[in-house]
Structure formats: C-alpha cells, structure tokens
Amino acid sequence: MALDELYREVILDHYRNPRRKGVLEGDHIHAEGQNPSCGDEFSLDLAVEDGKIVDAAIQGIGCSISQASGSMMAEAIVGKALDEVTDLTHNFKLMMSIVDGENPVDPDRPGSVLGDLEALQGVRRFPVRIKCADLPWTTLEDALSQVG
Ligand code: ZN
C-alpha cells in the first residue's frame, strides 16, 4: 500500500470513528475553536491533575482533516505531562509548516512522537487545509492557557 493511501485510511478511520468523542463530567477545562475558512468547529474538555492530562473529550463538526486531527490529538495527549503536550503541539505545527522533506523532530523538544499524527503531513501540500489540521491544536493551546 502506498504511503499516501495508508495515510488516507488512517485519516478516514479517525474521521468515521472519532476517539474520545463526548464531554467530561466533573472538574475540567473547556475550549472551543472555529475555522471559518472551511466551516470546521471543535470543542475540547480536558481534565488536568498534577500537571498531567488525565482525561480528554472532543466534539466537532467539519471536514475529515479537522475532525481526524482532533481525534488523533485526543488520543495522543491523554496521560502526558503538560510540558510534553506543549512539545507535541510545537512539533505537530512544525510538521504542518514544512513543505516536503523529512519528518521534523525538533531535537530540543523531545515530546515529539507523532505516531498516527504523521498521517496528516500530506495535508501540508494543500495550504488552505493546514488550518483544518491545526484547529484542534489551537483549541488545545487555548485550553492549556487556562491551566493555573
Ligand atoms: Zn476543514
């Protein structure tokens, strides 16, 4: 299977079966984001304890890129310390900003194992869609800015 095809399968799987869809009960922080250029909406509930994300729930409507990115993000951040999540966000946005070339792994930001998220790197060839992929991460940054 060609890599592009594999990536497309991963994106469609997350789009059709979003992970951690829903809302959180109990103490949590909440953030919402929109990408008007595509009509994507995304909302995020995060439970943070002792500097670590212990639970996350997502809701959204929009294109497959935005919703798959949110699903992969929710899966990637639970169980991680906040500084790891900050590094992951940095590295994801770095990946999306580089046109072709190798996967970026910023050596100074080690929390960078992107896993399934690498499936979104093909999106960077379509600049208008980069905002779709970035939406959940921008929403995440908004949520994290509310932490202590
Ligand atoms: Zn979109």
mmCIF file of C-alpha atoms and ligand atoms in Angstrom:
data_model
loop_
_atom_site.group_PDB
_atom_site.id
_atom_site.type_symbol
_atom_site.label_atom_id
_atom_site.label_comp_id
_atom_site.label_asym_id
_atom_site.label_seq_id
_atom_site.Cartn_x
_atom_site.Cartn_y
_atom_site.Cartn_z
ATOM 1 C CA MET A 1 0.000 0.000 0.000
ATOM 2 C CA ALA A 2 1.368 3.385 -0.948
ATOM 3 C CA LEU A 3 2.107 5.689 1.946
ATOM 4 C CA ASP A 4 -0.422 8.283 0.744
ATOM 5 C CA GLU A 5 -3.084 5.604 0.661
ATOM 6 C CA LEU A 6 -2.190 4.387 4.140
ATOM 7 C CA TYR A 7 -2.355 7.942 5.450
ATOM 8 C CA ARG A 8 -5.758 8.424 3.823
ATOM 9 C CA GLU A 9 -7.028 5.267 5.540
ATOM 10 C CA VAL A 10 -5.787 6.454 8.935
ATOM 11 C CA ILE A 11 -7.451 9.848 8.479
ATOM 12 C CA LEU A 12 -10.761 8.332 7.354
ATOM 13 C CA ASP A 13 -10.731 5.860 10.238
ATOM 14 C CA HIS A 14 -10.362 8.662 12.786
ATOM 15 C CA TYR A 15 -12.974 10.748 10.977
ATOM 16 C CA ARG A 16 -15.542 7.935 10.947
ATOM 17 C CA ASN A 17 -14.720 6.646 14.434
ATOM 18 C CA PRO A 18 -13.516 9.625 16.431
ATOM 19 C CA ARG A 19 -11.721 8.645 19.622
ATOM 20 C CA ARG A 20 -12.802 10.150 22.938
ATOM 21 C CA LYS A 21 -15.892 11.804 21.494
ATOM 22 C CA GLY A 22 -18.166 13.366 24.105
ATOM 23 C CA VAL A 23 -17.959 15.611 27.125
ATOM 24 C CA LEU A 24 -16.327 15.254 30.530
ATOM 25 C CA GLU A 25 -18.174 15.151 33.833
ATOM 26 C CA GLY A 26 -16.594 16.667 36.903
ATOM 27 C CA ASP A 27 -13.813 19.224 37.026
ATOM 28 C CA HIS A 28 -12.449 20.113 33.634
ATOM 29 C CA ILE A 29 -11.401 22.982 31.431
ATOM 30 C CA HIS A 30 -13.164 23.716 28.179
ATOM 31 C CA ALA A 31 -12.180 25.449 24.961
ATOM 32 C CA GLU A 32 -13.778 25.904 21.568
ATOM 33 C CA GLY A 33 -12.390 26.857 18.203
ATOM 34 C CA GLN A 34 -13.621 27.609 14.706
ATOM 35 C CA ASN A 35 -12.023 27.602 11.302
ATOM 36 C CA PRO A 36 -14.360 29.860 9.290
ATOM 37 C CA SER A 37 -12.495 29.318 6.014
ATOM 38 C CA CYS A 38 -13.735 25.710 5.992
ATOM 39 C CA GLY A 39 -16.645 25.766 8.457
ATOM 40 C CA ASP A 40 -14.925 23.489 10.971
ATOM 41 C CA GLU A 41 -15.807 23.629 14.647
ATOM 42 C CA PHE A 42 -14.086 21.878 17.502
ATOM 43 C CA SER A 43 -14.581 21.747 21.246
ATOM 44 C CA LEU A 44 -12.400 20.184 23.862
ATOM 45 C CA ASP A 45 -12.809 19.185 27.506
ATOM 46 C CA LEU A 46 -9.623 18.473 29.444
ATOM 47 C CA ALA A 47 -9.136 17.106 32.931
ATOM 48 C CA VAL A 48 -5.758 18.113 34.343
ATOM 49 C CA GLU A 49 -4.308 16.717 37.561
ATOM 50 C CA ASP A 50 -0.826 17.257 38.968
ATOM 51 C CA GLY A 51 0.494 18.753 35.748
ATOM 52 C CA LYS A 52 -0.794 15.899 33.634
ATOM 53 C CA ILE A 53 -3.733 15.459 31.261
ATOM 54 C CA VAL A 54 -5.738 12.628 32.801
ATOM 55 C CA ASP A 55 -8.771 12.731 30.517
ATOM 56 C CA ALA A 56 -9.999 14.444 27.365
ATOM 57 C CA ALA A 57 -13.220 14.572 25.376
ATOM 58 C CA ILE A 58 -13.857 16.148 21.982
ATOM 59 C CA GLN A 59 -16.802 17.249 19.900
ATOM 60 C CA GLY A 60 -16.826 18.820 16.496
ATOM 61 C CA ILE A 61 -18.266 19.166 13.061
ATOM 62 C CA GLY A 62 -16.435 19.818 9.860
ATOM 63 C CA CYS A 63 -14.181 18.252 7.287
ATOM 64 C CA SER A 64 -12.363 14.954 7.656
ATOM 65 C CA ILE A 65 -8.995 16.662 8.151
ATOM 66 C CA SER A 66 -10.108 18.803 11.103
ATOM 67 C CA GLN A 67 -12.056 16.035 12.822
ATOM 68 C CA ALA A 68 -9.411 13.348 12.275
ATOM 69 C CA SER A 69 -6.752 15.708 13.588
ATOM 70 C CA GLY A 70 -8.857 16.256 16.733
ATOM 71 C CA SER A 71 -9.393 12.542 17.258
ATOM 72 C CA MET A 72 -5.678 11.787 16.896
ATOM 73 C CA MET A 73 -4.836 14.663 19.194
ATOM 74 C CA ALA A 74 -7.231 13.464 21.909
ATOM 75 C CA GLU A 75 -5.693 10.027 21.722
ATOM 76 C CA ALA A 76 -2.155 11.404 21.825
ATOM 77 C CA ILE A 77 -2.419 13.787 24.768
ATOM 78 C CA VAL A 78 -4.121 11.727 27.492
ATOM 79 C CA GLY A 79 -1.591 10.524 30.042
ATOM 80 C CA LYS A 80 1.003 13.096 29.030
ATOM 81 C CA ALA A 81 2.501 15.790 31.205
ATOM 82 C CA LEU A 82 1.646 19.349 30.193
ATOM 83 C CA ASP A 83 5.200 20.124 29.043
ATOM 84 C CA GLU A 84 5.164 17.021 26.837
ATOM 85 C CA VAL A 85 1.867 18.183 25.356
ATOM 86 C CA THR A 86 3.344 21.610 24.682
ATOM 87 C CA ASP A 87 6.246 19.930 22.856
ATOM 88 C CA LEU A 88 3.870 17.716 20.902
ATOM 89 C CA THR A 89 1.832 20.743 19.815
ATOM 90 C CA HIS A 90 5.027 22.519 18.773
ATOM 91 C CA ASN A 91 6.203 19.534 16.752
ATOM 92 C CA PHE A 92 2.827 18.970 15.117
ATOM 93 C CA LYS A 93 2.629 22.564 13.954
ATOM 94 C CA LEU A 94 6.242 22.346 12.816
ATOM 95 C CA MET A 95 5.426 19.264 10.744
ATOM 96 C CA MET A 96 2.495 21.062 9.146
ATOM 97 C CA SER A 97 4.605 24.091 8.283
ATOM 98 C CA ILE A 98 7.375 22.236 6.458
ATOM 99 C CA VAL A 99 6.875 21.643 2.753
ATOM 100 C CA ASP A 100 8.183 18.184 1.860
ATOM 101 C CA GLY A 101 11.365 16.879 3.372
ATOM 102 C CA GLU A 102 11.761 14.635 6.369
ATOM 103 C CA ASN A 103 9.524 14.476 9.374
ATOM 104 C CA PRO A 104 10.642 17.213 11.657
ATOM 105 C CA VAL A 105 11.689 16.179 15.118
ATOM 106 C CA ASP A 106 12.919 19.201 16.925
ATOM 107 C CA PRO A 107 15.845 17.862 18.969
ATOM 108 C CA ASP A 108 15.203 20.448 21.656
ATOM 109 C CA ARG A 109 11.570 19.389 22.058
ATOM 110 C CA PRO A 110 11.640 15.675 22.781
ATOM 111 C CA GLY A 111 7.914 15.119 23.381
ATOM 112 C CA SER A 112 7.631 14.579 19.694
ATOM 113 C CA VAL A 113 6.464 11.064 18.907
ATOM 114 C CA LEU A 114 3.727 11.952 16.465
ATOM 115 C CA GLY A 115 2.540 8.412 15.696
ATOM 116 C CA ASP A 116 -0.728 8.429 13.728
ATOM 117 C CA LEU A 117 -0.473 12.209 13.505
ATOM 118 C CA GLU A 118 2.164 11.763 10.813
ATOM 119 C CA ALA A 119 -0.731 10.729 8.568
ATOM 120 C CA LEU A 120 -1.665 14.405 8.385
ATOM 121 C CA GLN A 121 1.632 15.512 6.867
ATOM 122 C CA GLY A 122 0.222 15.104 3.343
ATOM 123 C CA VAL A 123 -2.145 17.961 4.164
ATOM 124 C CA ARG A 124 0.691 20.481 4.079
ATOM 125 C CA ARG A 125 0.682 20.194 0.291
ATOM 126 C CA PHE A 126 -2.734 21.900 0.443
ATOM 127 C CA PRO A 127 -2.111 25.160 2.292
ATOM 128 C CA VAL A 128 -5.796 26.042 2.770
ATOM 129 C CA ARG A 129 -6.289 22.756 4.644
ATOM 130 C CA ILE A 130 -3.457 23.321 7.107
ATOM 131 C CA LYS A 131 -5.823 25.477 9.165
ATOM 132 C CA CYS A 132 -8.173 22.484 9.323
ATOM 133 C CA ALA A 133 -5.444 20.245 10.733
ATOM 134 C CA ASP A 134 -4.256 22.944 13.140
ATOM 135 C CA LEU A 135 -7.719 23.791 14.556
ATOM 136 C CA PRO A 136 -7.800 21.163 17.343
ATOM 137 C CA TRP A 137 -4.263 22.105 18.366
ATOM 138 C CA THR A 138 -5.052 25.802 18.509
ATOM 139 C CA THR A 139 -8.076 24.879 20.654
ATOM 140 C CA LEU A 140 -5.769 22.790 22.838
ATOM 141 C CA GLU A 141 -3.418 25.749 23.302
ATOM 142 C CA ASP A 142 -6.403 27.860 24.336
ATOM 143 C CA ALA A 143 -7.437 25.199 26.882
ATOM 144 C CA LEU A 144 -3.908 24.883 28.264
ATOM 145 C CA SER A 145 -3.675 28.652 28.694
ATOM 146 C CA GLN A 146 -6.460 28.276 31.277
ATOM 147 C CA VAL A 147 -4.369 25.931 33.437
ATOM 148 C CA GLY A 148 -3.079 27.606 36.587
HETATM 149 ZN ZN ZN B 1 -11.658 21.841 7.260
#
